Coordinates of C-alpha atoms in Angstrom, one line a residue:
M1 CA -21.8 -2.1 -3.5
I2 CA -20.4 1.2 -2.2
E3 CA -22.7 2.9 0.2
T4 CA -22.3 6.3 2.0
I5 CA -23.3 5.9 5.6
T6 CA -23.1 9.6 6.4
Q7 CA -21.9 12.8 4.8
I8 CA -21.5 16.3 6.1
G9 CA -21.0 19.6 4.3
L10 CA -17.7 21.4 4.9
P11 CA -16.4 24.8 4.0
V12 CA -15.5 25.7 0.4
D13 CA -18.1 23.3 -1.1
E14 CA -16.4 20.2 0.3
Q15 CA -18.0 17.1 1.7
L16 CA -17.0 14.6 4.4
H17 CA -18.1 11.1 3.3
I18 CA -17.9 7.9 5.4
R19 CA -18.3 4.9 3.1
K20 CA -18.5 1.2 3.3
N21 CA -18.4 -1.6 0.7
R22 CA -21.2 -4.1 1.2
L23 CA -20.5 -7.5 -0.2
Q24 CA -23.6 -9.7 -0.4
S25 CA -24.6 -12.9 -2.3
E26 CA -27.3 -12.5 -4.9
H27 CA -28.8 -15.7 -3.5
I28 CA -28.3 -15.0 0.2
S29 CA -28.9 -18.0 2.5
C30 CA -27.4 -16.7 5.7
K31 CA -28.8 -13.6 7.4
K32 CA -25.7 -13.0 9.4
R33 CA -23.4 -10.0 8.9
I34 CA -19.8 -9.3 9.7
S35 CA -18.3 -5.8 9.7
I36 CA -14.6 -5.0 9.2
V37 CA -13.7 -1.6 10.6
T38 CA -10.4 0.3 10.4
G39 CA -9.0 3.7 9.9
I40 CA -10.2 5.3 13.2
H41 CA -6.6 6.5 13.7
G42 CA -5.2 8.0 10.5
D43 CA -1.6 6.8 11.2
E44 CA -2.7 3.2 11.6
L45 CA -2.7 1.6 8.1
E46 CA -2.3 -2.1 8.7
G47 CA -6.1 -2.5 8.3
Q48 CA -6.1 -1.0 4.8
Y49 CA -4.4 -4.1 3.4
V50 CA -6.8 -6.4 5.3
C51 CA -9.8 -4.6 3.8
Y52 CA -8.4 -4.9 0.3
E53 CA -7.5 -8.6 0.7
I54 CA -11.0 -9.5 2.1
A55 CA -12.7 -7.8 -0.8
R56 CA -10.3 -9.3 -3.3
R57 CA -10.8 -12.9 -2.1
I58 CA -14.6 -12.6 -2.0
S59 CA -14.7 -11.0 -5.4
G60 CA -12.6 -14.0 -6.7
H61 CA -15.1 -16.5 -5.4
P62 CA -18.5 -14.9 -4.9
E63 CA -20.2 -18.3 -5.0
Y64 CA -18.9 -19.0 -1.5
L65 CA -20.4 -15.9 0.0
K66 CA -23.7 -16.8 1.8
G67 CA -24.2 -13.8 4.1
T68 CA -23.2 -10.1 4.3
V69 CA -19.7 -8.6 4.7
D70 CA -19.5 -4.8 5.3
I71 CA -16.0 -3.3 4.9
Y72 CA -15.4 0.2 6.4
P73 CA -11.8 1.1 5.5
A74 CA -11.7 4.7 6.6
L75 CA -13.8 5.9 9.6
N76 CA -11.4 8.9 9.9
P77 CA -10.7 9.8 6.2
F78 CA -9.2 13.2 7.0
G79 CA -6.8 11.6 9.4
I80 CA -5.7 9.1 6.8
D81 CA -5.4 11.7 4.1
S82 CA -3.2 13.9 6.4
V83 CA -1.3 11.1 8.1
T84 CA -2.7 12.3 11.4
R85 CA -3.7 10.0 14.3
G86 CA -6.7 12.1 15.4
I87 CA -9.2 14.2 13.5
P88 CA -7.3 17.1 11.9
A89 CA -8.1 20.6 13.0
F90 CA -9.9 19.3 16.1
D91 CA -6.9 17.6 17.8
L92 CA -9.4 14.9 18.8
D93 CA -8.9 11.1 19.1
M94 CA -11.9 9.7 17.3
N95 CA -11.8 6.6 19.5
R96 CA -12.7 8.7 22.5
I97 CA -16.0 10.1 21.3
F98 CA -18.2 7.0 20.8
P99 CA -21.1 6.4 20.9
G100 CA -21.5 10.0 19.8
H101 CA -24.8 11.9 19.7
Q102 CA -27.1 12.7 16.9
D103 CA -27.6 16.3 18.2
G104 CA -23.9 16.9 19.0
D105 CA -21.2 18.6 17.0
M106 CA -19.9 17.3 13.7
N107 CA -17.7 14.6 15.2
E108 CA -20.2 13.4 17.7
F109 CA -22.8 13.2 14.9
V110 CA -20.4 11.1 12.7
A111 CA -19.7 8.8 15.6
A112 CA -23.4 8.3 16.3
E113 CA -24.0 7.5 12.6
I114 CA -21.2 5.0 12.6
I115 CA -22.7 3.2 15.6
R116 CA -26.2 3.3 14.0
D117 CA -24.9 1.6 10.8
L118 CA -22.8 -1.0 12.7
E119 CA -25.7 -2.1 15.0
G120 CA -27.2 -5.3 13.9
S121 CA -23.8 -6.9 13.0
N122 CA -23.3 -10.4 14.3
L123 CA -19.5 -9.7 14.6
C124 CA -17.3 -6.6 14.2
L125 CA -13.5 -6.5 13.9
D126 CA -12.0 -3.2 14.9
I127 CA -8.5 -3.3 13.3
H128 CA -5.7 -1.1 14.7
A129 CA -2.0 -0.9 14.3
S130 CA 0.4 0.1 16.9
N131 CA 1.8 3.7 16.8
I132 CA 5.0 4.7 15.1
Y133 CA 7.0 4.0 18.2
L134 CA 6.3 0.3 18.8
T135 CA 5.9 -2.9 16.9
E136 CA 3.3 -5.4 18.0
I137 CA 2.6 -9.1 17.2
P138 CA -1.0 -9.7 15.9
Q139 CA -3.1 -9.7 19.0
I140 CA -6.6 -9.1 20.3
R141 CA -7.3 -7.1 23.4
I142 CA -10.5 -7.9 25.3
N143 CA -12.1 -6.0 28.2
E144 CA -12.7 -8.4 31.0
Q145 CA -16.3 -7.3 31.1
H146 CA -16.9 -8.9 27.7
E147 CA -14.5 -11.9 28.0
D148 CA -17.2 -14.6 28.1
F149 CA -18.7 -14.0 24.7
L150 CA -15.6 -12.6 23.0
M151 CA -13.0 -15.3 23.9
P152 CA -14.5 -18.1 21.7
L153 CA -14.5 -15.8 18.7
A154 CA -11.0 -14.5 19.5
M155 CA -9.6 -18.0 19.6
L156 CA -10.6 -18.5 15.9
S157 CA -9.1 -15.2 14.7
N158 CA -5.6 -16.5 13.9
V159 CA -3.8 -14.0 16.1
D160 CA -0.7 -14.8 18.1
F161 CA -1.9 -13.3 21.4
I162 CA -5.1 -12.6 23.3
W163 CA -4.7 -10.0 26.1
V164 CA -7.6 -9.8 28.6
H165 CA -7.3 -6.5 30.4
G166 CA -9.2 -4.8 33.2
A167 CA -12.0 -2.2 32.7
S168 CA -10.9 1.4 32.5
T169 CA -13.1 4.5 32.3
V170 CA -11.5 5.7 29.1
L171 CA -12.4 2.5 27.3
E172 CA -16.1 3.3 27.6
S173 CA -15.7 6.0 24.9
T174 CA -14.2 3.6 22.3
L175 CA -16.0 2.1 19.4
A176 CA -15.5 -1.5 20.6
Y177 CA -16.9 -0.8 24.1
S178 CA -19.9 1.0 22.7
L179 CA -20.7 -1.8 20.3
N180 CA -20.1 -4.6 22.9
S181 CA -22.4 -2.8 25.2
R182 CA -25.1 -2.9 22.4
N183 CA -24.7 -6.6 22.0
V184 CA -22.6 -6.4 18.9
P185 CA -19.6 -8.7 19.6
T186 CA -16.5 -6.6 18.7
L187 CA -12.9 -7.7 18.7
V188 CA -10.1 -5.1 18.9
V189 CA -7.1 -6.2 16.8
E190 CA -3.6 -4.6 17.3
M191 CA -0.7 -5.5 15.0
G192 CA 2.3 -4.2 13.3
V193 CA 3.5 -0.6 13.5
G194 CA 2.1 2.8 12.7
M195 CA 2.3 4.3 9.1
R196 CA 3.3 0.9 7.6
I197 CA 1.7 -2.2 6.2
T198 CA 3.0 -5.6 7.2
M199 CA 1.6 -7.9 4.6
E200 CA 2.5 -11.0 6.6
Y201 CA 0.3 -9.9 9.4
G202 CA -2.5 -8.7 7.1
D203 CA -2.6 -12.1 5.4
Q204 CA -2.6 -13.9 8.8
L205 CA -5.5 -11.8 10.1
T206 CA -7.4 -12.2 6.8
D207 CA -7.2 -16.0 7.1
G208 CA -8.6 -15.7 10.6
I209 CA -11.5 -13.5 9.5
F210 CA -12.5 -16.0 6.8
R211 CA -12.4 -18.7 9.5
L212 CA -14.8 -16.6 11.6
M213 CA -17.0 -16.1 8.6
K214 CA -17.1 -19.8 8.1
E215 CA -18.1 -20.2 11.8
L216 CA -20.9 -17.8 11.3
G217 CA -22.1 -19.4 8.1
I218 CA -21.3 -16.3 6.0
W219 CA -18.6 -18.1 4.0
D220 CA -18.9 -21.6 2.5
G221 CA -15.5 -21.8 0.9
P222 CA -12.2 -23.4 2.0
V223 CA -10.4 -21.7 4.9
S224 CA -7.0 -22.1 6.5
E225 CA -6.2 -23.7 9.8
V226 CA -5.8 -21.1 12.6
R227 CA -3.0 -21.0 15.1
T228 CA -3.4 -21.5 18.8
P229 CA -2.9 -18.1 20.5
V230 CA -1.2 -17.3 23.8
V231 CA -3.7 -16.0 26.3
S232 CA -2.9 -13.7 29.2
K233 CA -5.5 -12.8 31.9
N234 CA -3.1 -11.9 34.7
P235 CA -1.6 -8.4 34.5
E236 CA 1.3 -9.4 36.7
E237 CA 2.5 -11.7 34.0
V238 CA 3.5 -8.8 31.8
A239 CA 6.7 -6.9 32.4
F240 CA 7.1 -3.4 31.0
L241 CA 10.6 -2.2 30.1
N242 CA 11.1 1.6 30.1
A243 CA 14.1 3.6 29.1
P244 CA 16.3 4.7 32.1
V245 CA 17.9 7.5 30.1
S246 CA 17.3 9.5 27.0
G247 CA 19.1 8.7 23.8
I248 CA 19.0 6.5 20.7
F249 CA 17.7 2.9 21.2
I250 CA 19.4 0.3 19.1
K251 CA 17.3 -2.8 18.9
A252 CA 19.0 -6.2 19.2
L253 CA 16.1 -8.6 19.1
P254 CA 12.8 -8.7 17.0
H255 CA 9.4 -8.8 18.7
G256 CA 8.0 -12.3 19.0
T257 CA 11.3 -13.6 20.4
F258 CA 11.5 -15.7 23.5
V259 CA 14.1 -14.1 25.7
K260 CA 16.0 -15.3 28.8
K261 CA 16.5 -13.2 31.9
D262 CA 19.4 -10.7 31.6
M263 CA 19.5 -11.2 27.8
V264 CA 20.3 -7.9 26.0
I265 CA 17.2 -6.6 24.1
G266 CA 19.0 -3.5 22.9
R267 CA 21.1 -0.6 24.0
I268 CA 20.7 3.2 24.3
V269 CA 23.6 5.2 22.9
D270 CA 24.7 8.8 22.8
P271 CA 25.5 9.7 19.1
L272 CA 27.1 13.0 20.0
K273 CA 29.8 11.5 22.3
G274 CA 29.9 8.1 20.6
R275 CA 29.3 6.1 23.7
Q276 CA 26.8 3.6 25.0
L277 CA 24.7 4.9 27.8
C278 CA 23.1 1.6 29.0
S279 CA 22.0 -1.9 28.0
I280 CA 18.3 -2.9 28.1
T281 CA 18.0 -6.4 29.5
A282 CA 15.1 -8.8 30.0
P283 CA 14.0 -8.9 33.7
V284 CA 12.4 -12.3 33.3
D285 CA 12.4 -15.3 31.0
G286 CA 9.5 -14.7 28.6
W287 CA 8.0 -13.8 25.3
M288 CA 8.7 -10.3 24.0
F289 CA 5.5 -9.4 22.2
T290 CA 6.1 -5.7 21.9
V291 CA 9.4 -3.9 21.1
R292 CA 10.5 -0.3 20.4
E293 CA 10.6 0.5 16.7
Y294 CA 11.2 4.3 16.8
P295 CA 14.8 4.8 18.0
V296 CA 14.6 8.2 19.7
V297 CA 13.7 7.6 23.4
D298 CA 13.3 9.8 26.4
E299 CA 13.7 8.7 30.0
G300 CA 10.6 6.6 30.7
S301 CA 9.8 5.7 27.1
L302 CA 8.3 2.2 26.7
I303 CA 11.0 -0.1 25.2
A304 CA 9.3 -3.5 25.4
R305 CA 6.6 -5.7 26.9
I306 CA 7.5 -9.3 27.9
L307 CA 5.0 -12.0 28.9
S308 CA 6.5 -14.1 31.7
A309 CA 7.4 -17.7 30.9
E310 CA 5.1 -18.6 33.8
N311 CA 2.2 -18.2 31.5
Q312 CA 0.7 -21.6 31.0
T313 CA -0.4 -21.1 27.4
L314 CA 3.0 -20.4 25.8
E315 CA 3.8 -24.1 25.2
K316 CA 0.3 -24.8 24.0
A317 CA 0.8 -22.1 21.4
G318 CA 4.0 -23.6 20.3
I319 CA 6.3 -20.9 21.5
N320 CA 9.8 -22.3 21.5
K321 CA 11.5 -21.3 24.8
N322 CA 14.9 -22.3 23.4
L323 CA 14.5 -20.2 20.2
S324 CA 16.7 -17.4 21.3
A325 CA 19.7 -19.2 22.8
D326 CA 22.0 -18.2 19.9
F327 CA 20.7 -14.7 19.9
G328 CA 21.6 -14.4 23.6
K329 CA 25.1 -15.7 23.1
E330 CA 25.6 -13.2 20.2
N331 CA 24.3 -10.3 22.2
T332 CA 26.6 -11.1 25.0
R333 CA 29.6 -11.1 22.6
Q334 CA 28.5 -7.7 21.2
E335 CA 28.0 -6.3 24.7
E336 CA 31.5 -7.4 25.7
A337 CA 32.9 -5.9 22.5
N338 CA 31.3 -2.5 23.4

């Protein structure tokens, strides 16, 4: 059932509507509720496919649904319509105004109404993509303040990586922080790349969501086995690679690759003079879980993130540390040729 959780009148007889799709069994036997949220940033579209796939699978087997599933595909509909990360005309990041205020301006009111509607959920998944510049493997990011009650849920979500990070003031204004502070367990998912849909990742996360629904008693149908994720709690394990010069970045390795120290990840070139400016090499052995997708770089632009091989969960997650040996040899040959 499609429900409007809030609406606001706009100029020229227009209306802003925030809607959700509530899927609920006619013979409900579980009072628990899961909420799937996406579309806070208008240029992050990976969650659109996940919302579609969840609704499609449930509609195909409604007899397995025992609780309530609320799907919120577009919390920032104007941003999605205009392919804008923030809220158009306001130049405002929606994920920096929660929990909002009922007596605030239009955007604060909308944020408060979203929080009001999501309260009472037994679990919320806040699905994001990366921006247009970077590609990310499916991962969940957890504020260390909420690690104790979120980690068991994250382990069942079928992502490749769980990144526990330190508290930061700006995070207090996000949807996830606001909900977790109100005892609504909320997992923040990052995956893929901005302005694109990666169906492989969407299917992977959807399988994980159904596993979580099974755990909560909301879903009684068959579910897929979930993968064992890599878990990082130590910020010193993650190496950040930044561009030393401006130019065009030519990627040599895909994200998700296990790289060896000094392996060439890519190179920065000057298209005007037809020359290579520098090579970008791995500073450590490790797992490259983020890599630059957009080729134009300025000095200091983020190129990649690598989780050090010293992380103890890599082998448990089945990351093959010899996977990239041939890649490395080929990269060396290409580098010598240049």
